[in-house]
Coordinates of N, CA and C in Angstrom, one line a residue:
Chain A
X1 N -4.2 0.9 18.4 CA -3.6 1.9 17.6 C -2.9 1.3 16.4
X2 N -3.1 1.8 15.0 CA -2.6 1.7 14.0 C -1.8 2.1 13.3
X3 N -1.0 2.8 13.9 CA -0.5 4.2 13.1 C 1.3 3.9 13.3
X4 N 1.7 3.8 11.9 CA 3.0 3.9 11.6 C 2.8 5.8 11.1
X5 N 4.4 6.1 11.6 CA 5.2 7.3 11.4 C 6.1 7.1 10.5
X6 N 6.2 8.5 9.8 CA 7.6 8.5 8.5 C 8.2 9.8 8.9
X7 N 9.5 9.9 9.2 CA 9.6 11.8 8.9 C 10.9 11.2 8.0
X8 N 11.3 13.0 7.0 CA 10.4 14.0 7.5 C 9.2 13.5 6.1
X9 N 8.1 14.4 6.4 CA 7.0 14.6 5.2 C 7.7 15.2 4.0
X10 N 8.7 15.7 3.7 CA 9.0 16.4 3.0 C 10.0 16.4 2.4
X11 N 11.4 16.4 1.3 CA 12.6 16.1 1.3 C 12.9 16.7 0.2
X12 N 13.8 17.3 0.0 CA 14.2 17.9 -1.2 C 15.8 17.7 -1.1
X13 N 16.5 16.9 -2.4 CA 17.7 16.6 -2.1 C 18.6 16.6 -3.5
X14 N 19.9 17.0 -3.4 CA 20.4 17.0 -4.4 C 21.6 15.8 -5.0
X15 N 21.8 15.1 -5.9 CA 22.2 14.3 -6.2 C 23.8 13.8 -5.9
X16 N 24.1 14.5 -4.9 CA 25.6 14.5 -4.2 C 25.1 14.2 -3.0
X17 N 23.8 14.6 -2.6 CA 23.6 14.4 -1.0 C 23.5 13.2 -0.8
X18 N 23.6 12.5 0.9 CA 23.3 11.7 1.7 C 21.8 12.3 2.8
X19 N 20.9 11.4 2.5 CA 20.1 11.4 3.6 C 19.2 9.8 3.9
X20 N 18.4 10.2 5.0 CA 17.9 9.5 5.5 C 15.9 9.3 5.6
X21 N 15.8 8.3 5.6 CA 14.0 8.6 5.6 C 14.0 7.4 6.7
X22 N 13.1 7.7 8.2 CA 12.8 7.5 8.9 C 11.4 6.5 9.2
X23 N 10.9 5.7 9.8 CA 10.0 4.9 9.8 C 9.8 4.6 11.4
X24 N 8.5 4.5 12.5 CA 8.2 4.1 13.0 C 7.2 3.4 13.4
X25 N 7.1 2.2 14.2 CA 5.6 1.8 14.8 C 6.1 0.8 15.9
X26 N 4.7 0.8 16.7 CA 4.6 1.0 18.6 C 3.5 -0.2 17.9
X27 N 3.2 -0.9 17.1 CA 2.1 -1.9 17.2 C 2.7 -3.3 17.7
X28 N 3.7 -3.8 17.6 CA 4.5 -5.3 18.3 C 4.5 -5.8 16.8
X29 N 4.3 -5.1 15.5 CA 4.8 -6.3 14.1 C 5.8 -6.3 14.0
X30 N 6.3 -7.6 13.8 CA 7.3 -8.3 13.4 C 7.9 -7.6 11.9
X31 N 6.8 -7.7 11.1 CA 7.2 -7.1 9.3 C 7.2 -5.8 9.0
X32 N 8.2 -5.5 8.5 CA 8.2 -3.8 8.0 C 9.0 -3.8 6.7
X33 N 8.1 -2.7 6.1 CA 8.8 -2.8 4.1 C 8.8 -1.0 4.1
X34 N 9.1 -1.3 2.8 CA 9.4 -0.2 2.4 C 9.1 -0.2 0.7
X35 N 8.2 1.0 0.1 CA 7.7 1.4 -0.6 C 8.1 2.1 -1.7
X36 N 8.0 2.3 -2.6 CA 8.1 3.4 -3.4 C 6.8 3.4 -5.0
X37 N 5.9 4.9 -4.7 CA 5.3 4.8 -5.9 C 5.1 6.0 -6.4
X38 N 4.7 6.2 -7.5 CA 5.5 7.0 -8.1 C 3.5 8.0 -8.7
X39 N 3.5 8.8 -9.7 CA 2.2 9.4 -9.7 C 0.8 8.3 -10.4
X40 N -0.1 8.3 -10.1 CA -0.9 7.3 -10.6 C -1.0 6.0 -10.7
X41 N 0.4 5.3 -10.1 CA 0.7 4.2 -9.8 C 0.8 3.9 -8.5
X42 N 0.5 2.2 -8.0 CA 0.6 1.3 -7.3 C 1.8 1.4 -6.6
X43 N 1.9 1.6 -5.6 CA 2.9 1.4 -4.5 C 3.6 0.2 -5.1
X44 N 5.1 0.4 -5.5 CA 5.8 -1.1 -5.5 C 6.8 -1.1 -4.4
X45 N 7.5 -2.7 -4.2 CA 8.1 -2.9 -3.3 C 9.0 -2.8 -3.4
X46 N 10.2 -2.5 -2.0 CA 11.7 -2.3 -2.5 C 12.2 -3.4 -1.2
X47 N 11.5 -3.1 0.1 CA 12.5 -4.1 0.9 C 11.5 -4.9 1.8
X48 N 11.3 -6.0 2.2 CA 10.9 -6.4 3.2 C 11.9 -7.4 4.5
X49 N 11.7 -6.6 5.5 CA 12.0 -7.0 7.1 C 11.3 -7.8 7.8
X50 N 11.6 -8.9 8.1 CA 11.0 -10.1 9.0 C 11.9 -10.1 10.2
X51 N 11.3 -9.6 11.2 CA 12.1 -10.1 12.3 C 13.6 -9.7 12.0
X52 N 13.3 -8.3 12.1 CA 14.5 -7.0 11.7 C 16.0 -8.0 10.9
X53 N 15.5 -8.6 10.0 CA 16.2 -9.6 9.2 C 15.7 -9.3 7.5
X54 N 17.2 -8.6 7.0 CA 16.4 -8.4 5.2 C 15.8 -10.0 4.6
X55 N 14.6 -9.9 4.1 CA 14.2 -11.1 3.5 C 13.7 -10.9 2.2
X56 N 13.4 -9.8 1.7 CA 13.2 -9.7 0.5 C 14.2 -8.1 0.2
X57 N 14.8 -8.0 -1.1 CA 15.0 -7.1 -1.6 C 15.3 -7.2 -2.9
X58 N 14.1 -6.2 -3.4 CA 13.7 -6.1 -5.1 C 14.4 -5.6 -6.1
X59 N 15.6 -6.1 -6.0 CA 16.6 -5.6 -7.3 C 16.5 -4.1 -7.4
X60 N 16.2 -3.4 -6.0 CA 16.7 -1.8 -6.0 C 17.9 -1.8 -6.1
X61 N 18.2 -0.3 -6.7 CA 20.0 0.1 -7.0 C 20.5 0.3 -5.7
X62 N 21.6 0.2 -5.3 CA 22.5 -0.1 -4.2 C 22.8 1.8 -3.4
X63 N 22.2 2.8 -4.2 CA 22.2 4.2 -3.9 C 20.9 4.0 -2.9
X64 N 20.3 2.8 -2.5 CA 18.8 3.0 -1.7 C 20.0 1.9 -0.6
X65 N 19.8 1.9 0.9 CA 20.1 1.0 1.9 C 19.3 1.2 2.8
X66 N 18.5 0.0 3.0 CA 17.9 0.1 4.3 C 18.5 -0.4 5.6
X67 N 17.4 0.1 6.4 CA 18.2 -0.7 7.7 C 17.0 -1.0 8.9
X68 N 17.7 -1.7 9.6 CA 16.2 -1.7 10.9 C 17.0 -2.0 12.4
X69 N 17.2 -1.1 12.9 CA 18.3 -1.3 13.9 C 17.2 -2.1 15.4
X70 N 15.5 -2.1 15.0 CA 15.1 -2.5 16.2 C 13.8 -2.9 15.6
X71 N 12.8 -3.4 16.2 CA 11.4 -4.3 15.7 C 11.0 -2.7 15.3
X72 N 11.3 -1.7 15.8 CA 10.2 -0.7 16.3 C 10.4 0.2 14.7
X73 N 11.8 0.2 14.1 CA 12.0 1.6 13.4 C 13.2 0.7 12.0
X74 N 12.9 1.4 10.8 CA 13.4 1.1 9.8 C 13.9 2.2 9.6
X75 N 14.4 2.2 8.9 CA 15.4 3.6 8.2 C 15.5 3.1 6.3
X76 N 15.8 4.2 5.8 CA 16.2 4.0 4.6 C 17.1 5.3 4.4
X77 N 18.4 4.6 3.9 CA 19.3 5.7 3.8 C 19.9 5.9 2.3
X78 N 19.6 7.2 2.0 CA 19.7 7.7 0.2 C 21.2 8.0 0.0
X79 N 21.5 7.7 -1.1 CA 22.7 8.6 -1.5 C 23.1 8.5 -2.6
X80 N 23.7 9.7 -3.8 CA 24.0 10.1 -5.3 C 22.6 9.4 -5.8
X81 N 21.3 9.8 -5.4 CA 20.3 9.0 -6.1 C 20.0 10.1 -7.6
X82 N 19.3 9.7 -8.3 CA 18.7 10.6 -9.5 C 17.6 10.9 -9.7
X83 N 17.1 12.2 -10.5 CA 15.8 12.8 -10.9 C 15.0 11.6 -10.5
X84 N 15.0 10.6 -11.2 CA 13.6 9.8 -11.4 C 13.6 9.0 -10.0
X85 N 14.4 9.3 -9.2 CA 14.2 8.6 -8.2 C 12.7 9.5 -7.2
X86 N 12.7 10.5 -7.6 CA 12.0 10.9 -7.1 C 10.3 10.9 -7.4
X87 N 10.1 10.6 -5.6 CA 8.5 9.8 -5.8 C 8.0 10.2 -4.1
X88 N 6.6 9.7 -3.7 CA 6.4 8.9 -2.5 C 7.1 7.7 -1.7
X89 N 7.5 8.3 -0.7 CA 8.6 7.0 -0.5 C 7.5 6.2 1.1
X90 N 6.7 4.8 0.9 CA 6.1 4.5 1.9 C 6.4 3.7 3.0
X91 N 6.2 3.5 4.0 CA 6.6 2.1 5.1 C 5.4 2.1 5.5
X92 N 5.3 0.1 6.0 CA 4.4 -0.5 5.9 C 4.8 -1.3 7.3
X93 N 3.6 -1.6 8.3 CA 4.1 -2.9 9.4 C 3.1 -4.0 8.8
X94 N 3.5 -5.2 9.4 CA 2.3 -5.6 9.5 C 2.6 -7.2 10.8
X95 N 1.9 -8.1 10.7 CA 1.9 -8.7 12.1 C 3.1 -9.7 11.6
X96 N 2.6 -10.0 10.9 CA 3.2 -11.1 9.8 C 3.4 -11.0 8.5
X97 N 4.0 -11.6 7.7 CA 3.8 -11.9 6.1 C 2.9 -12.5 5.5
X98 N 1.8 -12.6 6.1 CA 0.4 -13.0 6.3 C -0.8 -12.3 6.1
X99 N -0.9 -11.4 6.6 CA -1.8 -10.5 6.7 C -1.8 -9.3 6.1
X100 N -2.9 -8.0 7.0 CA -2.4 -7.1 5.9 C -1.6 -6.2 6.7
X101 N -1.1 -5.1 5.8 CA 0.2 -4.1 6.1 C -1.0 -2.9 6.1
X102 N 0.3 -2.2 7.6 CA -0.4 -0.8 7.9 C 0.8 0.3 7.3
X103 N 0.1 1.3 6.6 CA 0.8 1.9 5.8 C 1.2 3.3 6.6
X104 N 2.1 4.3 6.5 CA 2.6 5.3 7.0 C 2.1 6.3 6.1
X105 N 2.4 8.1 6.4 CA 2.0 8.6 5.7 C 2.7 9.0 4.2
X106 N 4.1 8.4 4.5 CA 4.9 8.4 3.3 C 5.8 9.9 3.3
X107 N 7.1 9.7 2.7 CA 7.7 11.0 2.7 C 8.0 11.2 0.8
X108 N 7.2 12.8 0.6 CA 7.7 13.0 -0.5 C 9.0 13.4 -0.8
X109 N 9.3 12.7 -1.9 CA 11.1 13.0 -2.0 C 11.4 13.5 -3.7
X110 N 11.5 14.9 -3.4 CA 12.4 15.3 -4.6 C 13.7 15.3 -4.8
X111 N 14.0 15.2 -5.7 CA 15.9 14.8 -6.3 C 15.9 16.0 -7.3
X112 N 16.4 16.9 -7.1 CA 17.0 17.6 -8.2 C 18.9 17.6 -8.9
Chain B
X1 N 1.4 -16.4 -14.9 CA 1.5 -15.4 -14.6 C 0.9 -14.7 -13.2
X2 N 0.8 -14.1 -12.2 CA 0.2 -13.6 -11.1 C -0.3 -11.8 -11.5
X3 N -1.4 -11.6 -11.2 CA -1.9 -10.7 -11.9 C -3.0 -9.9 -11.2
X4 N -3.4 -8.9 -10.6 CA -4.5 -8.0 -10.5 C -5.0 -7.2 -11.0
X5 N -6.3 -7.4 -11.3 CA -7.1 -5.8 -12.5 C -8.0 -5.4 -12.0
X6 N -8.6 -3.7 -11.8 CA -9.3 -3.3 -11.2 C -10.2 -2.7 -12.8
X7 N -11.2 -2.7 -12.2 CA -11.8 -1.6 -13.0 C -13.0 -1.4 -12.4
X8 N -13.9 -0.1 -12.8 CA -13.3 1.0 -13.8 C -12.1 1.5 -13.3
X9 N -11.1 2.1 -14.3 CA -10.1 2.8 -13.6 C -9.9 4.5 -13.3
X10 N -11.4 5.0 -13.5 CA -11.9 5.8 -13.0 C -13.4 5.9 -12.9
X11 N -14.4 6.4 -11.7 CA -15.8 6.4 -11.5 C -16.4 7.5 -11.2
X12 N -17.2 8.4 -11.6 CA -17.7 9.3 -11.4 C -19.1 8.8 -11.0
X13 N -19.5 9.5 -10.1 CA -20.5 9.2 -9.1 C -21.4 10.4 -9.2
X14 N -22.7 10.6 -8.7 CA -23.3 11.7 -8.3 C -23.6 10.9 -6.7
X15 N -23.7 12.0 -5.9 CA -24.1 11.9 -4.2 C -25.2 11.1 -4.2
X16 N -25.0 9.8 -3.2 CA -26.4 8.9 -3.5 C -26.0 8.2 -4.1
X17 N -25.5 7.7 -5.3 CA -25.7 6.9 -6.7 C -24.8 5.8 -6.3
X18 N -25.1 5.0 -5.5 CA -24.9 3.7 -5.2 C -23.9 2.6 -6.5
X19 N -22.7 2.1 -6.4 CA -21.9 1.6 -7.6 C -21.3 0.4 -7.0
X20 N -20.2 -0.2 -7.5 CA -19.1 -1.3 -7.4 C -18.0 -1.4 -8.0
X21 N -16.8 -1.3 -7.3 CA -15.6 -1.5 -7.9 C -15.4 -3.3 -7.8
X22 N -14.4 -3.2 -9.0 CA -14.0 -4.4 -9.7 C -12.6 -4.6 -9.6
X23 N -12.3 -6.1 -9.0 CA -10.6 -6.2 -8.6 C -10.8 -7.8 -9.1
X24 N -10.5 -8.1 -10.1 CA -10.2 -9.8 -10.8 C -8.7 -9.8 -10.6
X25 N -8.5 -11.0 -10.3 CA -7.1 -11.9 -9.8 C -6.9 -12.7 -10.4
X26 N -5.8 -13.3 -10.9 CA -5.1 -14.7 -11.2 C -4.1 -15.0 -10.4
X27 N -3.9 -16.1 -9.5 CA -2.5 -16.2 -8.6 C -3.0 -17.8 -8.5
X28 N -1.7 -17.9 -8.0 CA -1.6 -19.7 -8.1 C -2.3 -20.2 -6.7
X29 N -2.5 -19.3 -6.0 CA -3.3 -19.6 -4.7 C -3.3 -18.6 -3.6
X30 N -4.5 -18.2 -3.3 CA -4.7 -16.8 -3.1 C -4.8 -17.1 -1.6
X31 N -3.6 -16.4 -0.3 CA -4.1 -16.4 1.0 C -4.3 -15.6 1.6
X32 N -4.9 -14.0 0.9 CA -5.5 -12.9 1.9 C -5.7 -12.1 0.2
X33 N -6.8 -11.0 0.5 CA -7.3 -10.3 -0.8 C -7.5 -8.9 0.4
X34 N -7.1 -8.1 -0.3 CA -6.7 -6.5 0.8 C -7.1 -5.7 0.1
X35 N -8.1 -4.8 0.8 CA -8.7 -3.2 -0.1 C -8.2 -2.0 0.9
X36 N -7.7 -1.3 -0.3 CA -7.0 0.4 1.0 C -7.7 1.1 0.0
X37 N -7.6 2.2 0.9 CA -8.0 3.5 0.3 C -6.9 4.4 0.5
X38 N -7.0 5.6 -0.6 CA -5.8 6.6 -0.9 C -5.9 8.0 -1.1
X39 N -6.0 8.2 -0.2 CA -6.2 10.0 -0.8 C -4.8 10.7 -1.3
X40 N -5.2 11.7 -2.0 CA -3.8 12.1 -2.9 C -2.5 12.5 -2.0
X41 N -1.5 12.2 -2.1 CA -0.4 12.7 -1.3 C -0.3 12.1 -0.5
X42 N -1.1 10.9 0.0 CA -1.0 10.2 1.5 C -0.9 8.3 1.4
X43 N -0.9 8.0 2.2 CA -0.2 6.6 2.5 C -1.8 5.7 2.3
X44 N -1.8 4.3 1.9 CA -2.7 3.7 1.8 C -3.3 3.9 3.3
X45 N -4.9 3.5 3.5 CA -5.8 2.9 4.5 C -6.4 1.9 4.5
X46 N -6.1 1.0 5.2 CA -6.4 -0.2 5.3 C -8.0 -0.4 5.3
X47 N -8.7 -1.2 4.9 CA -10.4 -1.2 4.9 C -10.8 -2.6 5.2
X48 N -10.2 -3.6 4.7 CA -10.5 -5.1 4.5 C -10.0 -5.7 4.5
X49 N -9.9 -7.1 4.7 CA -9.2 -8.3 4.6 C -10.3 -9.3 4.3
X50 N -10.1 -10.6 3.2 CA -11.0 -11.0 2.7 C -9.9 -12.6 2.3
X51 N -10.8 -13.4 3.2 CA -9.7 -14.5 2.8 C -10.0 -16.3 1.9
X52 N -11.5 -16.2 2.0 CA -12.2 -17.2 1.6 C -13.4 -16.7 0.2
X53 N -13.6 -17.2 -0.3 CA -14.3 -17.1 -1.3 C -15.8 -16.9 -0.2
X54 N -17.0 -16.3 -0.5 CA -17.9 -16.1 0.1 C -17.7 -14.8 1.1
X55 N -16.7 -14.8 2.1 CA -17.1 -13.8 3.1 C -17.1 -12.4 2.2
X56 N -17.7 -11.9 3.5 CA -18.2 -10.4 3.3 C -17.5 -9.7 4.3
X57 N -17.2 -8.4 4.3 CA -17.0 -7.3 5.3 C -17.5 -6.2 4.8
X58 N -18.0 -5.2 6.2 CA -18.5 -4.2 5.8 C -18.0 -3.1 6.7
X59 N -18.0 -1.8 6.0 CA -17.7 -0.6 7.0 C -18.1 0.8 6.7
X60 N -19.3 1.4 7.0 CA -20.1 2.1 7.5 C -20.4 2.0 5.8
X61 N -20.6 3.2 4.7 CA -21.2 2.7 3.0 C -20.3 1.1 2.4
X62 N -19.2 0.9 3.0 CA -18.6 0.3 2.2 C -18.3 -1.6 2.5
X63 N -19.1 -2.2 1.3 CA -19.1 -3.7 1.7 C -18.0 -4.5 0.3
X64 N -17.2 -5.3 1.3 CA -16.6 -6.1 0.0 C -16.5 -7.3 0.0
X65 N -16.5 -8.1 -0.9 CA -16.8 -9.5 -1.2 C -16.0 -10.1 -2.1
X66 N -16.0 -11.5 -2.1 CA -14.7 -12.3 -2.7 C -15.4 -13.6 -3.2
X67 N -15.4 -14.0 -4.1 CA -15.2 -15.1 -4.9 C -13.9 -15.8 -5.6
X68 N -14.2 -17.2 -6.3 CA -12.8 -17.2 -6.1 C -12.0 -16.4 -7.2
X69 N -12.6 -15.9 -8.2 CA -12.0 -15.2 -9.3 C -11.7 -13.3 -9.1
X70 N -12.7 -13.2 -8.3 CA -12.8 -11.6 -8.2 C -13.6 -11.2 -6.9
X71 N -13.2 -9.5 -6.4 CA -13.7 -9.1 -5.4 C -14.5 -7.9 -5.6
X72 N -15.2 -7.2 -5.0 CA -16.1 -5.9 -5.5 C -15.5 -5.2 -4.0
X73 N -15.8 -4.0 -4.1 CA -16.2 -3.2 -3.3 C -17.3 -2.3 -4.1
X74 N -18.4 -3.1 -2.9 CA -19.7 -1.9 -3.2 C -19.3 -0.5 -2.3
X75 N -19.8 0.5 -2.8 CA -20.4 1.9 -2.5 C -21.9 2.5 -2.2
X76 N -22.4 2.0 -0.7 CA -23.8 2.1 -1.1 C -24.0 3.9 -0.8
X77 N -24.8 4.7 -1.4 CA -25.3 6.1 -1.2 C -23.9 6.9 -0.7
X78 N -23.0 7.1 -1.6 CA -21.5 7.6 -1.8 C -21.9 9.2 -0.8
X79 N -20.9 9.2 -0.4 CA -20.8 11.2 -0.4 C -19.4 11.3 -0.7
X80 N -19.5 12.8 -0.9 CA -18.3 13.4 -1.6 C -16.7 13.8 -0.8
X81 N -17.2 12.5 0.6 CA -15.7 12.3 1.2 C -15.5 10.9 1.0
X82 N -16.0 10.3 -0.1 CA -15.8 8.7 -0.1 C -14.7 9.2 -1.6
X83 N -14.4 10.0 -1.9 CA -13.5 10.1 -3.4 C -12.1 10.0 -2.7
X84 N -11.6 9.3 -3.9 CA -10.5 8.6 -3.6 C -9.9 7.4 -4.5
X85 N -8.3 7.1 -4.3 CA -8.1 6.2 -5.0 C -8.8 4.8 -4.3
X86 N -9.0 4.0 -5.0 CA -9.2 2.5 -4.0 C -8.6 1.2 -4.7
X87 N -7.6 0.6 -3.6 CA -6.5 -0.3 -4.9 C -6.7 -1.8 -3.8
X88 N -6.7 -2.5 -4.6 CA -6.5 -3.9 -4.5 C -5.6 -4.7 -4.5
X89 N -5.3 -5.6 -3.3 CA -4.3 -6.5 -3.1 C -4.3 -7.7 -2.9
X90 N -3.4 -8.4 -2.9 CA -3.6 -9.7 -3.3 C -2.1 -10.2 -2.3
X91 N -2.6 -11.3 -1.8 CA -1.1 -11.9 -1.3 C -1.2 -13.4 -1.2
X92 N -0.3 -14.1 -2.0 CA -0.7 -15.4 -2.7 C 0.0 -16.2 -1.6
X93 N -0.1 -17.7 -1.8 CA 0.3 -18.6 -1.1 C 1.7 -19.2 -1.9
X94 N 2.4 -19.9 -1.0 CA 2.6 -19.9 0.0 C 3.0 -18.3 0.8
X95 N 2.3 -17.9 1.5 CA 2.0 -16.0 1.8 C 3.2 -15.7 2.8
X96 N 4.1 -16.2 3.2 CA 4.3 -15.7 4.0 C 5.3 -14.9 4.0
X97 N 5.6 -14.4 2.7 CA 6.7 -13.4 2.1 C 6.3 -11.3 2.5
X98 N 4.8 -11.7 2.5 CA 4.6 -10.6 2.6 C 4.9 -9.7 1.2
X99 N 4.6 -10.2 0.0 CA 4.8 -9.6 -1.0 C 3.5 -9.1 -1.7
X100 N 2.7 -8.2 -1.7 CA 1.4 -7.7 -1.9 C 1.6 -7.6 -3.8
X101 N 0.7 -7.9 -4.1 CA 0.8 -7.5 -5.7 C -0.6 -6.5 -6.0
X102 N -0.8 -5.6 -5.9 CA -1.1 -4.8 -6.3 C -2.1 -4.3 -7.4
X103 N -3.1 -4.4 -8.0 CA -4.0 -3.9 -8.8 C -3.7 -2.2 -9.1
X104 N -4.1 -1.5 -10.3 CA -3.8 -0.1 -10.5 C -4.2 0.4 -10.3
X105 N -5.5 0.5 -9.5 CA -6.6 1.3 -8.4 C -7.6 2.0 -9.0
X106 N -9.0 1.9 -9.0 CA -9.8 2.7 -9.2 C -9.8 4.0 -8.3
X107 N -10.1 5.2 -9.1 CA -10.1 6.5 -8.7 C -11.5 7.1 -9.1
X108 N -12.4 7.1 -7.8 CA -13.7 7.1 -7.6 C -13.7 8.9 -7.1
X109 N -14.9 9.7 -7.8 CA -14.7 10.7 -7.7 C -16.5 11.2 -7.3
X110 N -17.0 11.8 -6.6 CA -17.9 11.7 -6.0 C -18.9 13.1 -6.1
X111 N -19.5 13.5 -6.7 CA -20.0 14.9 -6.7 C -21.3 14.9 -6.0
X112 N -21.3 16.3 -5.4 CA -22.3 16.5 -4.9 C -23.9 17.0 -5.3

């Protein structure tokens, strides 16, 4: 089985709120990231998790915090974000930093 | 510079009409080359892994191949559930960052 989880599918939020975007997988990887791409463009990177340890994070603004409280589930938690933040937001496992990444279905995220 | 290009960056097909997408790389040393597929609103699909110059992989129309400068994905006898974005990745050495870089994806569109 391949299959990473994101809820919710859906999010519509306003730029005072706090929320959260959710990530799971049941495969035993070690690596889990986190995505953002926007219409017609490439998925870029915001965070990567090795061994629920931040090891990469891409000069995102500090209104984005992830978290990974277990191998199994990441979180990314929003807050005072803006218009343009709004996109596809994706999570990714993979075995290692080596190989390739299994992607989730993604949560779209409006900011009004 | 590290760099991925796909083209065409759009393909129109008729049902049958057999084609190749195009993914050229420059990286200081390439240790895995990755093709997903994308349908609109949803999360990449993993398809390939391609790690030596020479190999091939294949899966049911779809075969891809790697040299050391560039990779194809052939389309042999398309149908009109093969449309879709298809993006190319790259993950350079020393790899173990897990940092994918990305091509801007051909968007293959398939008529019947």
């Amino acid at each position: 089985d391949t299959e990473v989880t994101q809820t919710p599918k859906h999010l519509v939020m306003g730029m005072t709120n706090k929320k959260s975007l959710k990530c799971e997988q049941h495969m035993g990887h070690r690596a889990m990231y986190w995505y953002k791409q926007k219409a017609k463009k490439p998925p870029e990177l915001m965070f990567v998790y090795s061994y629920e340890k931040l090891s990469i994070n891409e000069s995102v603004p500090s209104r984005f915090s992830p978290e990974c409280p277990n191998s199994s589930l990441l979180n990314l938690h929003l807050h005072a974000l803006q218009p343009e933040d709004s996109a596809l937001y994706l999570c990714a496992s993979s075995q290692s930093g080596q190989v390739e990444q299994y992607f989730g279905p993604g949560t779209r995220l409006t900011v009004t | 510079e590290d760099q991925v290009t796909q083209s065409p960056e759009a393909l129109r097909l008729q049902e049958g009409e057999s084609s190749s997408l195009n993914c050229s790389y420059t990286v200081s040393g390439l240790r895995g080359l990755f093709w997903y597929r994308q349908d609109p609103g949803k999360g990449p699909e993993f398809l390939f892994t391609l790690y030596s110059a020479g190999e091939e992989k294949e899966k049911e129309r779809l075969k891809a191949t790697l040299t050391k400068k560039e990779s194809f994905l052939h389309i042999t006898a398309p149908k009109p559930e093969d449309s879709a974005t298809y993006l190319c990745a790259v993950l350079r050495t020393p790899g173990n960052t897990g940092k994918l870089i990305f091509g801007q994806g051909t968007t293959l569109q398939v008529k019947p």
